[in-house]
Amino acid sequence: MYGVDYLADMLAKNANAIPPEVRAAVREQLVALLEGPAFSELDWHRARIVRLLSSDEYLDVRALMKVVQTEGAASTALPRLAALEGLHGRLDRTDAQTVRDLFDVLDPWSKRRIIPLVAAGLPRDEARAWLRGIRHGIADDLLLSVH
């Protein structure tokens, strides 16, 4: 398990030398590791896999969305935060709405990541209306600013 960091670094740095069909197979294996029981309590390793799945060469939006939706309260927010960061600029309207709907139940750090993510994924008018709607709930957060 301690080889996860080395493996992820090697895959990221050598992605251009790895044939696309091999990268696809690796991506499937990474998603299986992420969803399986072996790494369920190892948040640092889960976050490292999520970061790799966020890269252009190994991108898997569905796996990242699943991490955002299913990370439980028993774990740290690290994998979810990494997934939210990786999804920035890559969401269609439906996925942005799904993430938006999670806003009220997530921790403050996740909320801070969700705001620009959803604002970029929704049409301008819809994003503005949502931002106006959440402004009252985040007014006491010094790290957030919604204009």
CSV table of C-alpha atoms in Angstrom, one decimal:
chain,number,residue,atom,x,y,z
A,1,MET,CA,0.0,0.0,0.0
A,2,TYR,CA,2.9,2.4,0.6
A,3,GLY,CA,3.8,2.2,-3.1
A,4,VAL,CA,0.6,4.1,-4.0
A,5,ASP,CA,2.5,7.5,-4.0
A,6,TYR,CA,5.3,6.1,-6.1
A,7,LEU,CA,2.9,4.4,-8.5
A,8,ALA,CA,0.8,7.5,-8.9
A,9,ASP,CA,3.9,9.7,-9.5
A,10,MET,CA,5.2,7.2,-12.1
A,11,LEU,CA,1.9,7.0,-13.9
A,12,ALA,CA,1.6,10.8,-14.0
A,13,LYS,CA,5.1,11.6,-15.1
A,14,ASN,CA,5.1,8.9,-17.8
A,15,ALA,CA,1.6,9.3,-19.0
A,16,ASN,CA,2.6,10.4,-22.5
A,17,ALA,CA,4.8,7.3,-22.9
A,18,ILE,CA,2.0,4.9,-21.9
A,19,PRO,CA,-0.3,3.9,-24.8
A,20,PRO,CA,-3.9,5.1,-24.5
A,21,GLU,CA,-5.4,1.6,-24.2
A,22,VAL,CA,-3.0,0.8,-21.3
A,23,ARG,CA,-3.9,4.1,-19.6
A,24,ALA,CA,-7.6,3.2,-19.9
A,25,ALA,CA,-6.9,-0.2,-18.3
A,26,VAL,CA,-4.9,1.5,-15.5
A,27,ARG,CA,-7.8,4.0,-15.0
A,28,GLU,CA,-10.3,1.1,-14.6
A,29,GLN,CA,-8.0,-0.5,-12.0
A,30,LEU,CA,-7.6,2.8,-10.1
A,31,VAL,CA,-11.3,3.3,-10.0
A,32,ALA,CA,-11.7,-0.3,-8.7
A,33,LEU,CA,-9.1,0.4,-6.0
A,34,LEU,CA,-10.9,3.6,-5.1
A,35,GLU,CA,-14.3,1.9,-4.8
A,36,GLY,CA,-13.0,-1.3,-3.1
A,37,PRO,CA,-12.5,-2.0,0.6
A,38,ALA,CA,-8.7,-2.0,0.5
A,39,PHE,CA,-8.4,1.8,0.6
A,40,SER,CA,-11.7,2.6,2.3
A,41,GLU,CA,-10.0,4.0,5.4
A,42,LEU,CA,-6.8,5.3,3.8
A,43,ASP,CA,-7.8,8.8,2.9
A,44,TRP,CA,-4.3,9.9,1.9
A,45,HIS,CA,-4.1,7.1,-0.6
A,46,ARG,CA,-7.6,7.7,-1.8
A,47,ALA,CA,-6.9,11.4,-2.3
A,48,ARG,CA,-3.7,10.5,-4.3
A,49,ILE,CA,-5.7,8.2,-6.6
A,50,VAL,CA,-8.4,10.9,-7.0
A,51,ARG,CA,-5.7,13.4,-8.0
A,52,LEU,CA,-4.4,11.0,-10.6
A,53,LEU,CA,-8.0,10.4,-11.9
A,54,SER,CA,-8.3,14.2,-12.1
A,55,SER,CA,-5.4,14.5,-14.6
A,56,ASP,CA,-6.2,14.9,-18.3
A,57,GLU,CA,-4.5,11.5,-19.1
A,58,TYR,CA,-6.5,9.5,-16.6
A,59,LEU,CA,-9.6,11.6,-16.2
A,60,ASP,CA,-12.7,9.9,-14.9
A,61,VAL,CA,-15.4,12.4,-14.1
A,62,ARG,CA,-17.9,9.7,-13.0
A,63,ALA,CA,-15.4,8.3,-10.4
A,64,LEU,CA,-14.7,11.8,-9.2
A,65,MET,CA,-18.4,12.5,-8.9
A,66,LYS,CA,-18.9,9.3,-6.9
A,67,VAL,CA,-16.2,10.3,-4.5
A,68,VAL,CA,-18.0,13.7,-4.0
A,69,GLN,CA,-21.3,12.1,-3.4
A,70,THR,CA,-20.3,9.1,-1.2
A,71,GLU,CA,-17.5,10.2,1.0
A,72,GLY,CA,-18.9,9.7,4.5
A,73,ALA,CA,-18.7,11.7,7.7
A,74,ALA,CA,-16.4,9.0,9.2
A,75,SER,CA,-13.6,9.9,6.8
A,76,THR,CA,-11.7,13.1,6.4
A,77,ALA,CA,-12.7,15.5,3.7
A,78,LEU,CA,-9.4,15.1,1.8
A,79,PRO,CA,-10.6,12.7,-1.0
A,80,ARG,CA,-13.7,14.8,-1.5
A,81,LEU,CA,-11.7,18.0,-1.6
A,82,ALA,CA,-9.3,16.5,-4.2
A,83,ALA,CA,-12.3,15.3,-6.3
A,84,LEU,CA,-13.9,18.7,-6.2
A,85,GLU,CA,-10.6,20.4,-7.2
A,86,GLY,CA,-10.3,17.9,-10.1
A,87,LEU,CA,-13.8,18.5,-11.3
A,88,HIS,CA,-13.3,22.3,-11.7
A,89,GLY,CA,-14.1,23.3,-15.3
A,90,ARG,CA,-15.1,19.7,-16.2
A,91,LEU,CA,-18.7,19.6,-15.2
A,92,ASP,CA,-21.7,19.7,-17.4
A,93,ARG,CA,-24.9,21.4,-16.2
A,94,THR,CA,-26.4,18.2,-14.7
A,95,ASP,CA,-23.3,17.3,-12.7
A,96,ALA,CA,-23.0,20.9,-11.5
A,97,GLN,CA,-26.6,20.7,-10.3
A,98,THR,CA,-25.8,17.4,-8.5
A,99,VAL,CA,-22.9,19.0,-6.7
A,100,ARG,CA,-25.0,22.1,-5.9
A,101,ASP,CA,-27.6,19.9,-4.3
A,102,LEU,CA,-24.9,18.6,-1.9
A,103,PHE,CA,-24.0,22.1,-0.7
A,104,ASP,CA,-26.1,22.2,2.5
A,105,VAL,CA,-24.9,18.9,3.9
A,106,LEU,CA,-21.2,19.3,3.4
A,107,ASP,CA,-18.5,20.7,5.6
A,108,PRO,CA,-17.2,24.3,5.2
A,109,TRP,CA,-14.1,23.3,3.3
A,110,SER,CA,-16.1,21.4,0.7
A,111,LYS,CA,-18.6,24.3,0.5
A,112,ARG,CA,-15.7,26.6,-0.3
A,113,ARG,CA,-14.7,24.4,-3.2
A,114,ILE,CA,-18.2,23.9,-4.4
A,115,ILE,CA,-19.0,27.5,-4.9
A,116,PRO,CA,-16.6,28.2,-7.8
A,117,LEU,CA,-17.1,24.7,-9.2
A,118,VAL,CA,-20.9,25.2,-9.5
A,119,ALA,CA,-20.6,28.8,-10.6
A,120,ALA,CA,-18.4,27.6,-13.5
A,121,GLY,CA,-20.7,24.7,-14.4
A,122,LEU,CA,-24.1,26.4,-14.4
A,123,PRO,CA,-25.4,28.9,-16.9
A,124,ARG,CA,-24.6,32.5,-15.7
A,125,ASP,CA,-28.2,33.4,-14.6
A,126,GLU,CA,-28.7,30.1,-12.8
A,127,ALA,CA,-25.4,30.4,-11.0
A,128,ARG,CA,-26.2,34.0,-9.9
A,129,ALA,CA,-29.6,33.0,-8.5
A,130,TRP,CA,-28.0,30.1,-6.6
A,131,LEU,CA,-25.2,32.4,-5.2
A,132,ARG,CA,-27.8,34.9,-4.1
A,133,GLY,CA,-29.7,32.0,-2.4
A,134,ILE,CA,-26.7,30.7,-0.4
A,135,ARG,CA,-25.3,34.1,0.6
A,136,HIS,CA,-27.3,34.2,3.9
A,137,GLY,CA,-26.0,30.8,4.9
A,138,ILE,CA,-22.3,31.6,4.5
A,139,ALA,CA,-22.3,35.2,5.7
A,140,ASP,CA,-20.3,34.3,8.8
A,141,ASP,CA,-17.5,32.5,6.9
A,142,LEU,CA,-14.6,34.8,6.7
A,143,LEU,CA,-12.9,32.7,4.0
A,144,LEU,CA,-15.9,33.0,1.6
A,145,SER,CA,-16.9,35.9,-0.5
A,146,VAL,CA,-19.8,35.8,-2.8
A,147,HIS,CA,-20.4,38.8,-5.0
